[in-house]
CSV table of C-alpha atoms in Angstrom, one decimal:
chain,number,residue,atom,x,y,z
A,177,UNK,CA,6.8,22.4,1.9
A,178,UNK,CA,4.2,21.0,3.9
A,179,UNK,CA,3.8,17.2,4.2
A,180,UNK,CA,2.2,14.2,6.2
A,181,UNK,CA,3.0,11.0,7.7
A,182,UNK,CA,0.9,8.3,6.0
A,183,UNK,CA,0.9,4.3,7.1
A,184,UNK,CA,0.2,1.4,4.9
A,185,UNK,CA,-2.6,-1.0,5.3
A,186,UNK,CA,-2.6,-4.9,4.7
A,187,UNK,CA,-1.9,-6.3,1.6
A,188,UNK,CA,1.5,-4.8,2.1
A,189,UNK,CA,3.3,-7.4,4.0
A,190,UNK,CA,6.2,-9.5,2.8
A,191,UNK,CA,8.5,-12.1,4.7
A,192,UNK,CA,11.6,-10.3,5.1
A,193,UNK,CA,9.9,-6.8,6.4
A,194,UNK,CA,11.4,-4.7,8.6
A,195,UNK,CA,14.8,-7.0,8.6
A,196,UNK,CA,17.1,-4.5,7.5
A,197,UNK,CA,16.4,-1.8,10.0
A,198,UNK,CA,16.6,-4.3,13.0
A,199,UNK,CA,20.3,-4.8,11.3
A,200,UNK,CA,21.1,-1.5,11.3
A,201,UNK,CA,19.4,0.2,13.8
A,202,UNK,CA,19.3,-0.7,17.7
A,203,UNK,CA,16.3,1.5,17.9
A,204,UNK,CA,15.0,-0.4,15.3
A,205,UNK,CA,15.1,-4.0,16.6
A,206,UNK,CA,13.9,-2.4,20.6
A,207,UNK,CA,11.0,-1.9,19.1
A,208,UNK,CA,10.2,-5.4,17.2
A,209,UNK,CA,11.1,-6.7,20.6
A,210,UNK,CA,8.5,-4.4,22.1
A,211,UNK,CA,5.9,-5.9,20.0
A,212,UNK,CA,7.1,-9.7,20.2
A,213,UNK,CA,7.4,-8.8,24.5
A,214,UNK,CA,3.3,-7.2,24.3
A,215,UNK,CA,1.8,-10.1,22.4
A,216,UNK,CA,3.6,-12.9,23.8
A,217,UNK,CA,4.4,-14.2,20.4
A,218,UNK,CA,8.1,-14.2,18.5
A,219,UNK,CA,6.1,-12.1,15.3
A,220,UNK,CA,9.7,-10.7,14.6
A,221,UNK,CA,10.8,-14.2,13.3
A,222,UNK,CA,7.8,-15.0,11.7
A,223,UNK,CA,7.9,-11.6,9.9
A,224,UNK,CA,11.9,-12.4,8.9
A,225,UNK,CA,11.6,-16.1,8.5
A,226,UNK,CA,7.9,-16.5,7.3
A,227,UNK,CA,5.8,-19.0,6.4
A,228,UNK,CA,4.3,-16.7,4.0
A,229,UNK,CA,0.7,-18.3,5.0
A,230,UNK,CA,1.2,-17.7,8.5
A,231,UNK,CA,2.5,-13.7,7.9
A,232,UNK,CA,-0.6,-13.1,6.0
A,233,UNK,CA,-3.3,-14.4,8.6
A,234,UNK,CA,-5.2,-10.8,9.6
A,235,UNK,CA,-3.7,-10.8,13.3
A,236,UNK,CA,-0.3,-11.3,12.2
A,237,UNK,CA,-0.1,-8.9,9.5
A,238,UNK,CA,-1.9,-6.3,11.5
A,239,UNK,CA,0.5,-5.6,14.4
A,240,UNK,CA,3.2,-6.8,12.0
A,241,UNK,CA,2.8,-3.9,9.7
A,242,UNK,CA,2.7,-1.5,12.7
A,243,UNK,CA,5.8,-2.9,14.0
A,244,UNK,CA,7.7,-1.9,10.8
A,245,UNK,CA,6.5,1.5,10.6
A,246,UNK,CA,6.8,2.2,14.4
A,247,UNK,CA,10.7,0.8,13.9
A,248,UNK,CA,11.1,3.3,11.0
A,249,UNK,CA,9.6,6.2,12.8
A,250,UNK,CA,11.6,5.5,16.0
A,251,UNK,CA,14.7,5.3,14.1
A,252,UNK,CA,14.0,8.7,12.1
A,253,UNK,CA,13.1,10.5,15.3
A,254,UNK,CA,16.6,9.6,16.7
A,255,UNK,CA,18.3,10.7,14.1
A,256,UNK,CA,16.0,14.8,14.9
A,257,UNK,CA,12.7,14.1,12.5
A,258,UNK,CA,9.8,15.5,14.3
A,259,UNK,CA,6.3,14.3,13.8
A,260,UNK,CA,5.2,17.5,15.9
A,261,UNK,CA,7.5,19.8,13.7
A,262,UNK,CA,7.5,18.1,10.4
A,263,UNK,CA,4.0,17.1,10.1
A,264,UNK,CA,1.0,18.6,9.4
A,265,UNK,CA,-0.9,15.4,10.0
A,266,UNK,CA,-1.3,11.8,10.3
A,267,UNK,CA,-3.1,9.0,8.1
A,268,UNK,CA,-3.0,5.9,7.6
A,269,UNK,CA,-4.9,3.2,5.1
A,270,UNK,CA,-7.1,0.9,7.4
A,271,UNK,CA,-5.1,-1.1,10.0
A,272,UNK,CA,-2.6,1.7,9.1
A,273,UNK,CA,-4.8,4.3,11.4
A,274,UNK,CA,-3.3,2.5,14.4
A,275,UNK,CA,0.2,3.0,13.2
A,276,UNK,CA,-0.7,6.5,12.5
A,277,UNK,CA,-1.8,7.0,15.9
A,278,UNK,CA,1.2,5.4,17.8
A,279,UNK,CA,3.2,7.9,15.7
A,280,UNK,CA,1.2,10.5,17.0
A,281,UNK,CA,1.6,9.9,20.3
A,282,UNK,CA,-2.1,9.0,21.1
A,283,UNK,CA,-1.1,5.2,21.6
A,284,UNK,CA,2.0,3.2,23.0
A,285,UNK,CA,3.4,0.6,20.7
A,286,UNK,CA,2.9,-1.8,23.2
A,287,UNK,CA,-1.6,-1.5,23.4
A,288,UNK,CA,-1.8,-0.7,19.6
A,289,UNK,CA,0.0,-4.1,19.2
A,290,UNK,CA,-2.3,-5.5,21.6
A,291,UNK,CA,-5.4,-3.9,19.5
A,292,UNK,CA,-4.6,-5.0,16.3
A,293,UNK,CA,-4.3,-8.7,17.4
A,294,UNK,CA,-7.5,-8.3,18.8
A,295,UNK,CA,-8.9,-6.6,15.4
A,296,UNK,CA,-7.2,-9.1,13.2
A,297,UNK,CA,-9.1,-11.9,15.0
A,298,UNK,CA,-11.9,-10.3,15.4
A,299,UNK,CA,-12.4,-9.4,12.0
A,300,UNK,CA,-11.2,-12.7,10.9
A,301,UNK,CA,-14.0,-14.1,12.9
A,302,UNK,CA,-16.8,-11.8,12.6
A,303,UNK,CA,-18.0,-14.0,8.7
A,304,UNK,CA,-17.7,-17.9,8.0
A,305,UNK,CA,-14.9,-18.6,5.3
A,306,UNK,CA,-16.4,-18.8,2.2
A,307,UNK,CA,-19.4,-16.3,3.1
A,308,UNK,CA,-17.8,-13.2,2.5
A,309,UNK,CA,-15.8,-11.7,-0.2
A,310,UNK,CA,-14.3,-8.8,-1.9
A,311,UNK,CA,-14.1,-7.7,-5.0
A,312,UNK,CA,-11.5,-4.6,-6.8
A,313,UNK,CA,-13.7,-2.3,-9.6
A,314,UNK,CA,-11.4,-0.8,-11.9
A,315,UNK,CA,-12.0,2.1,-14.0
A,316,UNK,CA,-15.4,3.3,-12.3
A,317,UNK,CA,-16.1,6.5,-10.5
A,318,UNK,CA,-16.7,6.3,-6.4
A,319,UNK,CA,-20.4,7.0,-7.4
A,320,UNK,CA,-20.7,4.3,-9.8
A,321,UNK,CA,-18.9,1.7,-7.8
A,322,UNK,CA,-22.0,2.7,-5.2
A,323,UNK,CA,-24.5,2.1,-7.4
A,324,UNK,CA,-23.1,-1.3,-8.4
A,325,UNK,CA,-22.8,-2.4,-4.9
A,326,UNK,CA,-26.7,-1.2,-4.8
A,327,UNK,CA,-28.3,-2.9,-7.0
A,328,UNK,CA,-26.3,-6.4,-6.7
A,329,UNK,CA,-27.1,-6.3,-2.8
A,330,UNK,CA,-30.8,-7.8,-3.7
A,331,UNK,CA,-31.2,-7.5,0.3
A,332,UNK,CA,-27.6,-9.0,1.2
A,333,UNK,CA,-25.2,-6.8,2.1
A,334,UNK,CA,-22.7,-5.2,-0.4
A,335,UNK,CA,-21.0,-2.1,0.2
A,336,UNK,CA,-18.1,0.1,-0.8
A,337,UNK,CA,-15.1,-0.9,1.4
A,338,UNK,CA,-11.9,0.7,-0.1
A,339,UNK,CA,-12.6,4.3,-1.7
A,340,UNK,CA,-8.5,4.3,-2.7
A,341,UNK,CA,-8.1,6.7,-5.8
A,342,UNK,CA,-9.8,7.3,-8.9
A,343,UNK,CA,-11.2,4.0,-10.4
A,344,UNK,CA,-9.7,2.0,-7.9
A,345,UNK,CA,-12.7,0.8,-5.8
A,346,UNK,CA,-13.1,-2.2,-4.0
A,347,UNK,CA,-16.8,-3.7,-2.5
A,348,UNK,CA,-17.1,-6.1,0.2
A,349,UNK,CA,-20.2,-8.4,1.4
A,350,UNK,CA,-21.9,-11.7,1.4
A,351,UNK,CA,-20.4,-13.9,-1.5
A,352,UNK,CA,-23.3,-14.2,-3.5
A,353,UNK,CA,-23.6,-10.5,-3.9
A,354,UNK,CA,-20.0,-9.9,-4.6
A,355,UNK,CA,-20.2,-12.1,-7.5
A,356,UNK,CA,-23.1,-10.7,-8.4
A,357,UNK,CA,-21.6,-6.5,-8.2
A,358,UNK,CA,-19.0,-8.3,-10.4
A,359,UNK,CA,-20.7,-9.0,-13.3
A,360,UNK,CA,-22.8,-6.0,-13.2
A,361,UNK,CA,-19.4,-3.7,-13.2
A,362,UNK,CA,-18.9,-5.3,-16.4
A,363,UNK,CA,-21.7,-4.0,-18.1
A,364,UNK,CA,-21.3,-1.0,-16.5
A,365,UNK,CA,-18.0,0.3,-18.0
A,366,UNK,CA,-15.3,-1.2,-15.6
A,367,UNK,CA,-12.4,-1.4,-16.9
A,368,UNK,CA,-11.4,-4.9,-14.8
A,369,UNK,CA,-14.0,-6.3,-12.1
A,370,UNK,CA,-12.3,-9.0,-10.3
A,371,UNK,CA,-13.0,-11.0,-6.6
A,372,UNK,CA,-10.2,-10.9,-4.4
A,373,UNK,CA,-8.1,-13.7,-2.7
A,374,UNK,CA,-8.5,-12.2,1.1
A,375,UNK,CA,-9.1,-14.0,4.1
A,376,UNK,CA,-13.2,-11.9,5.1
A,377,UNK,CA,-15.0,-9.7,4.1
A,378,UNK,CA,-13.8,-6.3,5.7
A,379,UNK,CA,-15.0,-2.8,5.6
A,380,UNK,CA,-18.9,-3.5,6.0
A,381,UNK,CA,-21.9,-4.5,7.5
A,382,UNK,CA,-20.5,-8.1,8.2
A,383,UNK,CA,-17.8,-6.8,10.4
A,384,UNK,CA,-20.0,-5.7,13.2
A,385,UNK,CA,-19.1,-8.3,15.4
A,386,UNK,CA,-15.5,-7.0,15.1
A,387,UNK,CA,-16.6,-3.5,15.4
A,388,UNK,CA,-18.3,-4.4,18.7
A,389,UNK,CA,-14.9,-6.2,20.4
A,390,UNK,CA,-13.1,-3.6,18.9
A,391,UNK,CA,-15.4,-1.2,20.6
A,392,UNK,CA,-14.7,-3.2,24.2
A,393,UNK,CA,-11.0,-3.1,23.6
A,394,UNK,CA,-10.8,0.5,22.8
A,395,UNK,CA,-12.8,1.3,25.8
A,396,UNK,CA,-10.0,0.1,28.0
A,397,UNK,CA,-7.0,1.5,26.4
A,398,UNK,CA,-5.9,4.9,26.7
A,399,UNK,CA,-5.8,7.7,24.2
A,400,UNK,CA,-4.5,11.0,24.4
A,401,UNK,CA,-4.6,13.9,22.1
A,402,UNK,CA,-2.3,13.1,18.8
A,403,UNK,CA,0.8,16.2,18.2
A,404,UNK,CA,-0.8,16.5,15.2
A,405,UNK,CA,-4.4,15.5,13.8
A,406,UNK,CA,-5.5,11.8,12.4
A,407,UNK,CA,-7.1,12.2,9.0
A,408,UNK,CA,-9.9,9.5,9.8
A,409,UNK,CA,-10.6,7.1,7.3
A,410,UNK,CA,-14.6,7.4,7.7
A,411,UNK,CA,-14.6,10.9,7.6
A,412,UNK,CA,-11.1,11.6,5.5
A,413,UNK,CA,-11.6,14.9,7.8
A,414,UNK,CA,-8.9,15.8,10.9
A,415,UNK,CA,-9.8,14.5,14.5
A,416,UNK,CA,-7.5,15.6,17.4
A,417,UNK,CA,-9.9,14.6,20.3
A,418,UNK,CA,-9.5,11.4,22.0
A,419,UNK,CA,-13.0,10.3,22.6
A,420,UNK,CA,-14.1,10.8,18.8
A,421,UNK,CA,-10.7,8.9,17.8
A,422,UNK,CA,-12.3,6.1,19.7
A,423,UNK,CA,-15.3,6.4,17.9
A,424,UNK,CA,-14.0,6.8,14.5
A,425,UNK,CA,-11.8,3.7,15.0
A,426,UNK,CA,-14.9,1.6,16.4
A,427,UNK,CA,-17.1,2.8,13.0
A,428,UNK,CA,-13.7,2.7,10.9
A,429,UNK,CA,-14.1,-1.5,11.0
A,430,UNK,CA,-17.7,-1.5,9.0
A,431,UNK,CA,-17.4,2.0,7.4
A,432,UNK,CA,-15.4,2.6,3.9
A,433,UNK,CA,-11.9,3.2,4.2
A,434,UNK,CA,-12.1,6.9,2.4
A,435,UNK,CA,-8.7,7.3,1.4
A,436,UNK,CA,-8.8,9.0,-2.1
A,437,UNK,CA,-11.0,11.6,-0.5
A,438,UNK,CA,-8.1,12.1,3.0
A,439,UNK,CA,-5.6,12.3,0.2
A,440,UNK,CA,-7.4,15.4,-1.1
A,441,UNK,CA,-8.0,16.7,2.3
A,442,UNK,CA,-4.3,17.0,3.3
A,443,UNK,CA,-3.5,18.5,-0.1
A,444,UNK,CA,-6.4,20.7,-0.3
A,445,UNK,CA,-4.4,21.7,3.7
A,446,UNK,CA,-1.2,22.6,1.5
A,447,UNK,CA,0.4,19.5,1.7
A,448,UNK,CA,2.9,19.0,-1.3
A,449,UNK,CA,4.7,15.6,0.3
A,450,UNK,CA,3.3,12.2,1.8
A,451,UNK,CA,6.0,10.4,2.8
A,452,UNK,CA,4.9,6.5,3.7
A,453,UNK,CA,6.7,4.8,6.8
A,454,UNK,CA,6.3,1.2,6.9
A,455,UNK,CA,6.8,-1.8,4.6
A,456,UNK,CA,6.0,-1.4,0.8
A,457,UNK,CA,5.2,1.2,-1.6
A,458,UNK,CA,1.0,0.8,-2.3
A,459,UNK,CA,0.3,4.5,-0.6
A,460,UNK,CA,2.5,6.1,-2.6
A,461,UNK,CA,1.9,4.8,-5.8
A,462,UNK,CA,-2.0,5.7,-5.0
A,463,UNK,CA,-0.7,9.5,-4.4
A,464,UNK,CA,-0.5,10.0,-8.3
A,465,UNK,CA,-3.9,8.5,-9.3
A,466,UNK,CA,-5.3,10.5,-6.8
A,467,UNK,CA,-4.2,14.5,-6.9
A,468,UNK,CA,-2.1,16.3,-8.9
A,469,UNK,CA,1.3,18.4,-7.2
A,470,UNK,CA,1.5,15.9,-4.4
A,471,UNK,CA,4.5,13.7,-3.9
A,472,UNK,CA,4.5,10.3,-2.7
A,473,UNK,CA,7.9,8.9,-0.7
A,474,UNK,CA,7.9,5.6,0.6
A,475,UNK,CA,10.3,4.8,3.8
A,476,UNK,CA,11.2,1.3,4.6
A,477,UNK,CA,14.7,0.9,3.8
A,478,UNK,CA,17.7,2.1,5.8
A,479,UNK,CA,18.9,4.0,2.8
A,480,UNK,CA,14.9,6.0,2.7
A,481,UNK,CA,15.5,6.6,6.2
A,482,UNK,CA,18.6,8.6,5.6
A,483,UNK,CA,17.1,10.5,2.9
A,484,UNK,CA,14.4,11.2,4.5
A,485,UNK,CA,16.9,12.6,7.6
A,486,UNK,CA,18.7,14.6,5.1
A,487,UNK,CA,15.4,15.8,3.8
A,488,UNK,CA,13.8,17.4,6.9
A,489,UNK,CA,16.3,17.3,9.6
C-alpha cells in the first residue's frame, strides 16, 4: 500500500480543535504552545474557547489549522510513524501546503506559523470588503466552470480558484462578476451555483498584493529540501527543490488551488491511501468524488491517531 499525507485548508476550522490531543498528548499541547510562543498571541485559547467570529478571521484560522495538524503529526511520529518511510508525498489544500511542508521537514513550526499570519492578513487585505467574492459551481466540468468565469469577467476579473473534485468548482473575483458567473452557471447546466459567505476574494488576480508580501516573507525564511515531495497546488505535480517551493507558494496565492487534478497525480504514483492530519474531514470526503480505488482517512482525534499507529507502525 502506498499512501500520502494530505492537510486541510480553511473552511475546516471549529472552536474546540485540536482540544483533545493537547489532553492527551504532551507532545501535543508542546506544540500549540510553540505556535501561541511564535506569534505572540494565546491562538490555543481562542481555538478551544472561541468566539467563533474571531477563529474564522483568515490569520487566525490559517496558523490555527496548521497548529492542529502539526500536533497530530508530532504525536504520530512519537508513537514510530515516519513521514520519510510511510509517505510517498505531501499535499495539502491551500493554506494546508504550509502544514504539508512543516511535515516535511522543509519548514519549522515556529516560521510557518509566522507565514500564515502574515498570509492570512495579507490576503485579507489585498480586496475592500464587499468588492470581492466567491462563488461554489456544482455539477459542472473544470472546463465549463472556465468558460463561465470567461465570459462573466466582461473585463473584471473572475477566475477559477478551487479546482476540488468533479463538479465541485469554486470562482473567485470582483463582486459584480461573481454575481454575474452565477447566473450564467445556471443556464449552463449547474446543478447549484451559489456565492459564498467568506471573508475576500482568494485564489486570483485580486490577491496579488498578498502574493507580493508573501513573496517578501518567503524570501527571508528558510526552506530546505522536504523527505518526501510537495504535490503543489498550481502545478498538482511533485516539487522537492527549495527555491521552486518558494516560488510555487508565492504563485499558489493568485493561482487555482488544483486539487482534484494532485489527487490524480498521487494515485496515478500508486497511492491507494490519503490519510488527512488536521481538524475535519473535507479532504477525505473529496477523495471519493475525485478517483476511484483511493481511500480517504481523516486524523484528528486521539482515537484516529492510534489507528493510524496501528495501521503503519
Amino acid at each position: 500500500m502506498t499512501i500520502a499525507f494530505t492537510f486541510p485548508g480553511q473552511g475546516s476550522q471549529a472552536v474546540g480543535m485540536g482540544k483533545a490531543l493537547a489532553d492527551a498528548y504532551p507532545t501535543a499541547a508542546r506544540v500549540f504552545a510553540e505556535v501561541d510562543d511564535a506569534l505572540g498571541q494565546k491562538l490555543s485559547a481562542l481555538m478551544w474557547d472561541g468566539p467563533e467570529t474571531d477563529l474564522t478571521l483568515t490569520e487566525n484560522a490559517q496558523p490555527a489549522l496548521m497548529a492542529v495538524s502539526l500536533a497530530a503529526l508530532r504525536v504520530l511520529e512519537e508513537k514510530g510513524v515516519s513521514v520519510a518511510r510511510d509517505a510517498a508525498f505531501v499535499a495539502g489544500h491551500s493554506l494546508g501546503e504550509y502544514s504539508a511542508l512543516a511535515a516535511a521537514g522543509s519548514l519549522s513550526i515556529a516560521d510557518t506559523a509566522r507565514l500564515l499570519k502574515i498570509r492570512g492578513r495579507a490576503m485579507q487585505a489585498a480586496v475592500p470588503v464587499g468588492e470581492g467574492a466567491m462563488a461554489a459551481l456544482l455539477g459542472l466540468s473544470f472546463a465549463d466552470a472556465v468558460a463561465v468565469a470567461g465570459e462573466a469577467a466582461q473585463g473584471e476579473i473572475c477566475q477559477a480558484a478551487n479546482d476540488n473534485a468533479d463538479g465541485q468548482v469554486v470562482v473567485s473575483g470582483t463582486r459584480a462578476a461573481i454575481q454575474r458567473a452565477v447566473e450564467i452557471a445556471k443556464t449552463r447546466g449547474a446543478k447549484r451555483a451559489m456565492m459564498l459567505n467568506v471573508s475576500a476574494p482568494f485564489h486570483c488576480a485580486l490577491m496579488q498584493p498578498a502574493a507580493d508580501a508573501m513573496a517578501e516573507a518567503l524570501a527571508g525564511v528558510t526552506i530546505v529540501r522536504p523527505v518526501v515531495p510537495l504535490i503543489s497546488n498550481v502545478l498538482a505535480a511533485a516539487v522537492s527543490d527549495p527555491d521552486e517551493i518558494r516560488r510555487r507558494l508565492v504563485e499558489q496565492v493568485t493561482g487555482t488551488v488544483r486539487w482534484r487534478e494532485s489527487v490524480q497525480a498521487m494515485a496515478a504514483h500508486g497511492v491507494t491511501r490519503l490519510y488527512e492530519i488536521g481538524s475535519g474531514k473535507v479532504l477525505t470526503g473529496l477523495v471519493k468524488r475525485i478517483v476511484d480505488g483511493v481511500e480517504g482517512v481523516a486524523v484528528n482525534t486521539p482515537d484516529d491517531v492510534e489507528k493510524m499507529v496501528v495501521a503503519l507502525v
